[in-house]
Short mmCIF file of C-alpha atoms in Angstrom, two decimals:
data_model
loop_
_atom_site.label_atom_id
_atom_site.label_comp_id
_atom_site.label_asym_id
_atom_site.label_seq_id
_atom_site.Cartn_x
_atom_site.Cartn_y
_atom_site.Cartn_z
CA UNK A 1 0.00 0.00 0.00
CA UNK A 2 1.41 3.75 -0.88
CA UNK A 3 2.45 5.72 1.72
CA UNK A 4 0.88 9.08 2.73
CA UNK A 5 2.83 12.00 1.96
CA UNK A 6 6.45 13.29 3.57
CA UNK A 7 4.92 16.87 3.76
CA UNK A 8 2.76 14.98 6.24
CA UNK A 9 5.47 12.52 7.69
CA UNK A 10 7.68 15.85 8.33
CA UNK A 11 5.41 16.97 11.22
CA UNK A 12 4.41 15.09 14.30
CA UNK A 13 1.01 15.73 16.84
CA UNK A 14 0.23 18.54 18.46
CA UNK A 15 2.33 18.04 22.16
CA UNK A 16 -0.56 19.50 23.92
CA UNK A 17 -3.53 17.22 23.13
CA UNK A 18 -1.36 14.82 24.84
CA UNK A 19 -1.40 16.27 28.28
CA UNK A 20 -5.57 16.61 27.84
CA UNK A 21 -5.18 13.26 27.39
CA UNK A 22 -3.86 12.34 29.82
CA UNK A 23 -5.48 14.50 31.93
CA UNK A 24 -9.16 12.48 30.48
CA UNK A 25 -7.71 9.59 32.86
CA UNK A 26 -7.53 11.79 36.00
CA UNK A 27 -10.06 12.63 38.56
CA UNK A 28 -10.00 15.98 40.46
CA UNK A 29 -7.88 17.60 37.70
CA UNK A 30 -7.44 21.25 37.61
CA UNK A 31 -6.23 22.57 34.26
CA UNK A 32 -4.07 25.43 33.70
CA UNK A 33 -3.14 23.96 30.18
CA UNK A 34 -6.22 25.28 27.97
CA UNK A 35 -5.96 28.23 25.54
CA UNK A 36 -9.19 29.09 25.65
CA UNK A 37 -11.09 32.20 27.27
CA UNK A 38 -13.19 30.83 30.39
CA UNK A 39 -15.29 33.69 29.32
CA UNK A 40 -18.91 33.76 27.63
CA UNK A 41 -19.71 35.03 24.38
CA UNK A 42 -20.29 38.87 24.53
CA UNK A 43 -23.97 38.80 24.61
CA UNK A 44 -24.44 41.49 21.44
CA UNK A 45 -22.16 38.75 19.47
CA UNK A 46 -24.95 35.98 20.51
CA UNK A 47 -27.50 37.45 19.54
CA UNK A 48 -26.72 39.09 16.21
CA UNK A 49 -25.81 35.04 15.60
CA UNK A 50 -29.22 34.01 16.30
CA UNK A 51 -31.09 36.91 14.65
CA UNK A 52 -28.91 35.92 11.68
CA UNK A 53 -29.75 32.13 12.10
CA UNK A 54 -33.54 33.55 12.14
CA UNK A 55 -32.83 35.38 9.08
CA UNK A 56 -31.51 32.58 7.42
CA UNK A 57 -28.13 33.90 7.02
CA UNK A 58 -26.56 30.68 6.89
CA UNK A 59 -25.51 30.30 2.93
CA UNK A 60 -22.22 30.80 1.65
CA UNK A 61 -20.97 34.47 1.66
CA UNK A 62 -18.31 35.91 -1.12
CA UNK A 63 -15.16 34.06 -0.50
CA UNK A 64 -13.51 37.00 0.73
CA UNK A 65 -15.98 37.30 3.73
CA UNK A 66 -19.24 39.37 3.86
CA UNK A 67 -18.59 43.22 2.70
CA UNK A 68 -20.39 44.78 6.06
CA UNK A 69 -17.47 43.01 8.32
CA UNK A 70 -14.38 43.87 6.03
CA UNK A 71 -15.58 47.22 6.30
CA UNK A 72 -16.15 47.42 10.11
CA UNK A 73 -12.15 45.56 10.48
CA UNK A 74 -10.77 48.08 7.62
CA UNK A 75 -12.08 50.61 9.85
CA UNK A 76 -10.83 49.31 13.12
CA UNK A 77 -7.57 48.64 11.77
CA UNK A 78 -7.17 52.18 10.41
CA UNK A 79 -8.21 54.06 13.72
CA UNK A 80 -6.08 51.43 16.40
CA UNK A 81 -3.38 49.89 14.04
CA UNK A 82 -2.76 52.46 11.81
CA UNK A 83 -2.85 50.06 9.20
CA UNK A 84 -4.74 51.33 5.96
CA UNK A 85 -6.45 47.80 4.15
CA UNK A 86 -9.14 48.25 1.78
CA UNK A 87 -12.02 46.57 2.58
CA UNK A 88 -12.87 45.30 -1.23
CA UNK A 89 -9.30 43.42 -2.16
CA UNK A 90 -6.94 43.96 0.91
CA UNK A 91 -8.54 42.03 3.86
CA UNK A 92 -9.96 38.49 4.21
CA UNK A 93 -12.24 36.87 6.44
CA UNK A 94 -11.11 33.28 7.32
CA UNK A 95 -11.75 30.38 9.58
CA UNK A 96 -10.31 31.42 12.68
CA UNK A 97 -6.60 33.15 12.90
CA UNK A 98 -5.04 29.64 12.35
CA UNK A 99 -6.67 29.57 8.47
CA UNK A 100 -5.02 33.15 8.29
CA UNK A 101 -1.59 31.54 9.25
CA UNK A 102 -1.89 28.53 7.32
CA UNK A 103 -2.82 30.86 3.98
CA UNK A 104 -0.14 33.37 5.03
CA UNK A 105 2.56 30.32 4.65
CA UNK A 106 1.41 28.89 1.60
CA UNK A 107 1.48 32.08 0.07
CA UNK A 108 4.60 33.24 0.31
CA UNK A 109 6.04 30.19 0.80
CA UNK A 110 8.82 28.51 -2.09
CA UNK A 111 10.11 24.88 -1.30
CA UNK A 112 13.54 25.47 1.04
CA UNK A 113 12.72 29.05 1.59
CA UNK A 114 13.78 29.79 5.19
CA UNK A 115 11.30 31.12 7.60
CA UNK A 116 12.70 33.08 10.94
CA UNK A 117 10.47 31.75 13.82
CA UNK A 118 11.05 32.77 17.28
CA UNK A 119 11.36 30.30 19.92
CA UNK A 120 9.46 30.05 22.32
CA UNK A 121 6.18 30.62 19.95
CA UNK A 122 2.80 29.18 19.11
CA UNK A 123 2.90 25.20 18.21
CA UNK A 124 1.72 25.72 14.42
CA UNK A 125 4.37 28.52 13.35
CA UNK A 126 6.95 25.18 12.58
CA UNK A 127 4.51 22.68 11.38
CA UNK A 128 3.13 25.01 9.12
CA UNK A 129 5.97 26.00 7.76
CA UNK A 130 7.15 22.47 7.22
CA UNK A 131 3.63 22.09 5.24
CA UNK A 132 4.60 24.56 3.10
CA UNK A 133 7.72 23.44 2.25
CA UNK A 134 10.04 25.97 3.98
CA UNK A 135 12.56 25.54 6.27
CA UNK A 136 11.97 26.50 10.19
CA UNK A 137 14.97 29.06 11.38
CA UNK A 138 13.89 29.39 15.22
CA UNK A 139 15.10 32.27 16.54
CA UNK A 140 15.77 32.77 20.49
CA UNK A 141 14.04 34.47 23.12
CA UNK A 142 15.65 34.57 26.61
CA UNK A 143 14.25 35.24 29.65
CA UNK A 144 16.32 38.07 30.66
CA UNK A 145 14.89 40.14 27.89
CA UNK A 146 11.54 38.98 29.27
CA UNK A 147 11.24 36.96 26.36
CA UNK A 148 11.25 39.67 23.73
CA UNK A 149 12.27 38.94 20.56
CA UNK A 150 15.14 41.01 19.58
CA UNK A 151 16.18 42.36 16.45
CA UNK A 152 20.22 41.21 16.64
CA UNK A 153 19.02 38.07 16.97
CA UNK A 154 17.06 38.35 14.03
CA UNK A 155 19.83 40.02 11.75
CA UNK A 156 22.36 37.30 13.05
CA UNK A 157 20.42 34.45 11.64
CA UNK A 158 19.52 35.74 8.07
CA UNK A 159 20.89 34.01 5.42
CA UNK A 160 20.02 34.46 1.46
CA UNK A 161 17.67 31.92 1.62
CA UNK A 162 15.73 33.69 4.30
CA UNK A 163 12.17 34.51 2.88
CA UNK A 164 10.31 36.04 6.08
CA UNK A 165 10.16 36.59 9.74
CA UNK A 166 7.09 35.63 11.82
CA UNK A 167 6.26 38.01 14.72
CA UNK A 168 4.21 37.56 17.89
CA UNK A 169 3.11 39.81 20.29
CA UNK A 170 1.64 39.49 22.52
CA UNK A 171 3.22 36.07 22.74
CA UNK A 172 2.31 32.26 23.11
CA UNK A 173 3.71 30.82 25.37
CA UNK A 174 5.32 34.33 27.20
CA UNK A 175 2.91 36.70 27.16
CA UNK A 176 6.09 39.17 25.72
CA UNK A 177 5.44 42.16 23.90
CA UNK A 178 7.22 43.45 21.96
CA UNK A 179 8.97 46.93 22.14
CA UNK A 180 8.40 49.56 19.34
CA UNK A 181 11.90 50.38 19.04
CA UNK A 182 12.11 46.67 18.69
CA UNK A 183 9.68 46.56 15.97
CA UNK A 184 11.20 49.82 13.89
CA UNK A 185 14.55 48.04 14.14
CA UNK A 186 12.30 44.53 12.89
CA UNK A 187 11.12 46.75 10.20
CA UNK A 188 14.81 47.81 9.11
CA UNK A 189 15.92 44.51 8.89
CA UNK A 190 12.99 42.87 6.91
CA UNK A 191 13.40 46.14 4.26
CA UNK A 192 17.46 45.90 4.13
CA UNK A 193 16.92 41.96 3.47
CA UNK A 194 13.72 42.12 1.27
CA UNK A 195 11.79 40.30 3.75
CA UNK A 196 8.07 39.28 4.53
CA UNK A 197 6.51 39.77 8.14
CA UNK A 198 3.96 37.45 9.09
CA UNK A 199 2.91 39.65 12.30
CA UNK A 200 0.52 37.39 14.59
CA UNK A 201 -1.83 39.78 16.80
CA UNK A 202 -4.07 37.77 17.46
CA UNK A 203 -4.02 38.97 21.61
CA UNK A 204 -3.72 42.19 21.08
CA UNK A 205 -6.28 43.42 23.62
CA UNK A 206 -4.79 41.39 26.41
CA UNK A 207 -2.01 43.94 27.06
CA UNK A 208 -1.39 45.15 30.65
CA UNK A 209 0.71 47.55 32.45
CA UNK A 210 -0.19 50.19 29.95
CA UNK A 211 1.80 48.68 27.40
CA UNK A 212 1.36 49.69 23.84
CA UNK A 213 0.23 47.35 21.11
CA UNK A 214 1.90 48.38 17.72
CA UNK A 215 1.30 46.83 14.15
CA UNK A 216 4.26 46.60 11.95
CA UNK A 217 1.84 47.16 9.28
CA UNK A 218 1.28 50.77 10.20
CA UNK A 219 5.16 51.67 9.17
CA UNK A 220 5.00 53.03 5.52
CA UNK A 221 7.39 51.01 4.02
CA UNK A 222 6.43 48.27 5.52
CA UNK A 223 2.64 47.75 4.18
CA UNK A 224 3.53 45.76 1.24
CA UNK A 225 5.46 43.53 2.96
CA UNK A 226 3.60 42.65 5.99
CA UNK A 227 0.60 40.21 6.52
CA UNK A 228 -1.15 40.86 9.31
CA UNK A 229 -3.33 37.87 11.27
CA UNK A 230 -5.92 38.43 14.06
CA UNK A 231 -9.31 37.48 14.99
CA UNK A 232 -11.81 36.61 17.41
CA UNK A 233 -11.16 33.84 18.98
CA UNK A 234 -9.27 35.01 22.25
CA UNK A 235 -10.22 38.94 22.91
CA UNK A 236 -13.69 38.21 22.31
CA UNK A 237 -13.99 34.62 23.78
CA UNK A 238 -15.45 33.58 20.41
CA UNK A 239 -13.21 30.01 19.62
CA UNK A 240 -15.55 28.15 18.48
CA UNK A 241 -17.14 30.31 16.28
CA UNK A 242 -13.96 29.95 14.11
CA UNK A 243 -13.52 34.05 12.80
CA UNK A 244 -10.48 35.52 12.13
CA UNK A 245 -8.99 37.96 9.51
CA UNK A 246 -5.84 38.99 7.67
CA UNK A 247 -5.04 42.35 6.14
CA UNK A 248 -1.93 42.47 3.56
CA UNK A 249 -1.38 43.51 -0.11
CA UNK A 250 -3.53 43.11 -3.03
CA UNK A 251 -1.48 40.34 -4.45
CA UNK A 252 -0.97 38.54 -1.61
CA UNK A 253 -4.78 38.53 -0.39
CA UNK A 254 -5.51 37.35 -4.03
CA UNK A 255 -3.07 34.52 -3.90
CA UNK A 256 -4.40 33.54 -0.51
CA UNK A 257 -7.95 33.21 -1.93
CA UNK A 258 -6.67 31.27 -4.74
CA UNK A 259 -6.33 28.66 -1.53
CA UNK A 260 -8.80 30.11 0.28
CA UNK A 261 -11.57 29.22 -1.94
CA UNK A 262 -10.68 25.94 -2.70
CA UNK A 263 -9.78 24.55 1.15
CA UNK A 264 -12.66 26.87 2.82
CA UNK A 265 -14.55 28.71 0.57
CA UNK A 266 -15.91 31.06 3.06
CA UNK A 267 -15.37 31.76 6.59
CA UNK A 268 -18.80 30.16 8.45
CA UNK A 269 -21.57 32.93 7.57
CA UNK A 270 -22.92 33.19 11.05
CA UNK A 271 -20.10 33.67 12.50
CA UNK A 272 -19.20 36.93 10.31
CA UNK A 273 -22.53 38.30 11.08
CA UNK A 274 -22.56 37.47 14.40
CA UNK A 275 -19.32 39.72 14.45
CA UNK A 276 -20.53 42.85 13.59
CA UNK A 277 -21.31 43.80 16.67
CA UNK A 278 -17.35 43.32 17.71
CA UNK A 279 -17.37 47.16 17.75
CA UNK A 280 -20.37 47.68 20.27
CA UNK A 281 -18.52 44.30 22.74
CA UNK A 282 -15.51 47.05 23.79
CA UNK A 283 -16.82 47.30 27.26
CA UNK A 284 -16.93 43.37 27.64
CA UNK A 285 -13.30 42.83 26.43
CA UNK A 286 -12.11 45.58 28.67
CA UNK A 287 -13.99 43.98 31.31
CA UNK A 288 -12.12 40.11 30.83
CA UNK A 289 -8.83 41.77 30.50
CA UNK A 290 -8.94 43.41 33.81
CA UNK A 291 -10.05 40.09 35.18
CA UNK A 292 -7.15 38.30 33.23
CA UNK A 293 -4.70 41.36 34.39
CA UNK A 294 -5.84 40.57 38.56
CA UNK A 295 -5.65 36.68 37.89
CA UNK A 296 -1.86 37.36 36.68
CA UNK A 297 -1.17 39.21 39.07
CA UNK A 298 -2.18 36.40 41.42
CA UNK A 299 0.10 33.77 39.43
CA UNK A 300 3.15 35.81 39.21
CA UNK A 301 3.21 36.88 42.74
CA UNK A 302 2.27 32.98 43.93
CA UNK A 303 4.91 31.37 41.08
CA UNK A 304 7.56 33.54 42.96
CA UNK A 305 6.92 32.83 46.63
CA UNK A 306 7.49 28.55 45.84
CA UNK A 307 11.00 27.55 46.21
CA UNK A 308 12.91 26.53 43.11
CA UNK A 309 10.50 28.66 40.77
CA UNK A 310 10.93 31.84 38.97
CA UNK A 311 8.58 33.75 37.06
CA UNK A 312 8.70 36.99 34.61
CA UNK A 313 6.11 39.39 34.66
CA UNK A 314 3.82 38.75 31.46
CA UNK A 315 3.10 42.00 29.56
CA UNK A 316 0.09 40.31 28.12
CA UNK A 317 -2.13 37.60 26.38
CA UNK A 318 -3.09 35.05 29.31
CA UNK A 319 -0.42 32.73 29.82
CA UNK A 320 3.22 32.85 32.64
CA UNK A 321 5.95 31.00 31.38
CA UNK A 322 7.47 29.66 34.57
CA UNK A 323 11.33 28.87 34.86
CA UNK A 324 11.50 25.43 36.83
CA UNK A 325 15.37 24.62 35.84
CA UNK A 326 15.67 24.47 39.94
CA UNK A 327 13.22 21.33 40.32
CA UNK A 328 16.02 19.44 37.51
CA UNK A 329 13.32 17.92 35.70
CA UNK A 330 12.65 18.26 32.31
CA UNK A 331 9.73 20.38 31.01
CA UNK A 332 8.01 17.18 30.03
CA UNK A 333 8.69 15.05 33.23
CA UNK A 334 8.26 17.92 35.26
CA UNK A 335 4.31 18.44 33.63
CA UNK A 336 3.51 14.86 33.66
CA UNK A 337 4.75 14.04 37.61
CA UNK A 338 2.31 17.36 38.56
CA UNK A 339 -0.60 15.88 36.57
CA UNK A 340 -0.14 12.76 38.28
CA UNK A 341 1.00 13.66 41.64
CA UNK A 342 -0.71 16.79 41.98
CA UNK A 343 -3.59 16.87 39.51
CA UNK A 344 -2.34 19.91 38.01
CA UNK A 345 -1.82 20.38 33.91
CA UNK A 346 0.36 22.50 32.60
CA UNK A 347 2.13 22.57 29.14
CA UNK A 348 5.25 21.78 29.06
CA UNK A 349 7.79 24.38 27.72
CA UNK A 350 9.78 22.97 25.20
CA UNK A 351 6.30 21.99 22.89
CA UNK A 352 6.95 25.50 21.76
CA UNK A 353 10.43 25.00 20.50
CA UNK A 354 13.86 24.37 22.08
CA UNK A 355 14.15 27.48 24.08
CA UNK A 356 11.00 26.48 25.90
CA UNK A 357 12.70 23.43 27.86
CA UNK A 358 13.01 24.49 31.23
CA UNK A 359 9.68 26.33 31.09
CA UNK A 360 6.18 24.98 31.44
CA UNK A 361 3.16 27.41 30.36
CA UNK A 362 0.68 28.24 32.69
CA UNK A 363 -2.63 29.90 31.70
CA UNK A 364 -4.78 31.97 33.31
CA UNK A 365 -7.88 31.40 31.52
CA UNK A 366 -9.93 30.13 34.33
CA UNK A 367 -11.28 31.14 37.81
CA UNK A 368 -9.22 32.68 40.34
CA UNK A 369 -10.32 30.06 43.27
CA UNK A 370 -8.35 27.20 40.21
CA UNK A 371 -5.65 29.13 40.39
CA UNK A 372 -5.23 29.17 44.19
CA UNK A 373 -6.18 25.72 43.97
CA UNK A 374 -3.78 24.89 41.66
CA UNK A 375 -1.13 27.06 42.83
CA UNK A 376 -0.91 25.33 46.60
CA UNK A 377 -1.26 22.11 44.69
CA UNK A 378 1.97 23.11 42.89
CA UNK A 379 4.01 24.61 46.18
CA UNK A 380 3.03 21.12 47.81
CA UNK A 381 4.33 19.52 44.64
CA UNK A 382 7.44 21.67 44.59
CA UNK A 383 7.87 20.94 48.63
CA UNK A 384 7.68 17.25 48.00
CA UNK A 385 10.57 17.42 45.19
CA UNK A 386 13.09 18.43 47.82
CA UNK A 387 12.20 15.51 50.06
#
């Protein structure tokens, strides 16, 4: 019998379905693993969906996503990005922000391209990037710079086979953001080189401290080159809905609908009308990132009173990236023993590339009494270790 593809072969499961896995087997499990808002659906967002299911907006739309909501995000990206997308040919509506990433590679994308990734980072920047042929480049992030990506490490690791750099900020698995001196100096390189930016943004509202959110997109010279992915899926606690968008150039929107319309068609059609109310939900996404700021709060001030861990101050999403090098277990062994000994997921660290071992990701997308649950689960844990 033939043998399925080695596009396919080339990539393995995703590392965290494993630990819900495991975690099916367990009784009296807390979870701190999940990347999912423990929030409700903005009520305006619910029931625009069911007037539209009433309406019998549930046929296909255009393939580039119903007109009203490009508008509404071309809009919203000119007046908080600064990022100027025409509605008509310059943004697209897709199945959640992971379609946007998975078009955004394919795109751009030439068989043994190289593709700058940093590391620690979201599990599908790699695989997709393997899908499409290219060649993974990770590129460090170290806790002393609180995980930022910086842009000598960048320029360091660019080669003339280097097609584009992927950016994330806020972060998965840090919660970094990154700096806008940072960015400009991003921007320098990627012009210098001739480079793409696949700019992930996905968190964008989840920013504390009074930390500023910039778009690459919204430098000048930069516009062409950048493909911007976001969506609602985190900010407004809408993942099953599957929404997201992506804003970029003409030609590159185009080429993504070539695949687009053949993989998808059309992002789901209540879900995009269900979405224009996303402008009128601002007092409801203000409201869970206050609650996520308090709940990190909570976790980084905990993490740091328990013996042998160490924890840097997240500047956003919903996630703490733990250092638990003291405990001399790997990321892996150290997740597993505190599922089974403590009933406790986590992720652990080094899913999200090399430079996570030594880490495990912590999320703070549920209640505050799980956390403090979970967090003298993990100190008794941690005491037991040293026994």
């Amino acid at each position: 019998m033939k043998k399925i593809s080695d596009r396919v072969c080339k990539i393995g499961a995703s590392g965290i379905r494993k630990f819900f896995d495991l975690a099916q087997k367990e009784k009296d499990i807390i979870t701190l693993g999940i990347g999912e808002p423990d929030f409700d659906v903005p009520e305006k967002i619910k029931d625009r969906a069911i007037r539209a299911i009433e309406n019998s907006r549930n046929h296909y739309t255009s393939n580039y996503g119903i007109i009203e909501l490009r508008e509404k995000i071309s809009k919203k990206l000119r007046n908080r990005n600064k990022i100027f997308a025409a509605p008509e040919k310059e943004i697209l509506i897709t199945a959640g922000s992971s379609e946007g990433l998975d078009l955004a590679f394919r795109t751009i994308v030439n068989p043994d391209d190289e593709i700058l990734i940093p590391s620690p980072s979201y599990v599908s920047y790699i695989p997709t990037t393997l899908l499409s042929d290219g060649i993974p480049v990770v590129v460090p992030a170290y806790e002393k710079d609180e995980f930022r990506l910086l842009p000598e490490e960048i320029e360091k690791r660019i080669t003339k086979r280097t097609k584009c750099i992927v950016l994330a900020s806020p972060n998965n698995p840090t919660g970094a953001i990154l700096r806008r001196k940072d960015i400009e100096e991003i921007a320098d390189i990627a012009i210098k080189n001739d480079l793409f930016v696949i700019s992930d943004e996905l968190y964008e509202y989840l920013i504390y401290d009074n930390e500023e959110q910039f778009s690459i997109a919204s430098i000048p010279e930069m516009r062409e080159r950048t493909i911007t992915v976001n969506g609602f899926s985190k900010s407004y606690a809408m993942t099953g809905l599957r929404l997201g968008y992506v804003a970029a150039s003409e030609e590159i929107i185009e080429g993504m609908m070539k695949i687009h319309q053949y993989g998808m068609l059309c992002a789901p059609s209540v879900s995009q009308y269900a979405a224009l109310e996303f402008e009128n939900c601002e007092n409801d996404v203000k409201a869970m990132a206050e609650i996520y700021e308090l709940r990190r709060n909570l976790l980084y001030k905990r993490l740091n009173e328990i013996e042998n861990i160490s924890a840097v101050k997240p500047k956003g999403a919903f996630y703490i990236f733990p250092n638990i090098k003291q405990s001399r277990l790997s990321s892996e062994n150290f997740a597993e023993r505190l599922l089974k000994e403590a009933k406790v997921v986590v992720i652990p660290g080094n899913i999200f590339g090399k430079d996570g071992e030594g880490y495990v990701r912590i999320s703070y997308s549920t209640s505050t009494e799980n956390i403090e649950k979970a967090l003298e689960r993990i100190e008794k844990f941690m005491g037991n270790l040293r026994k």
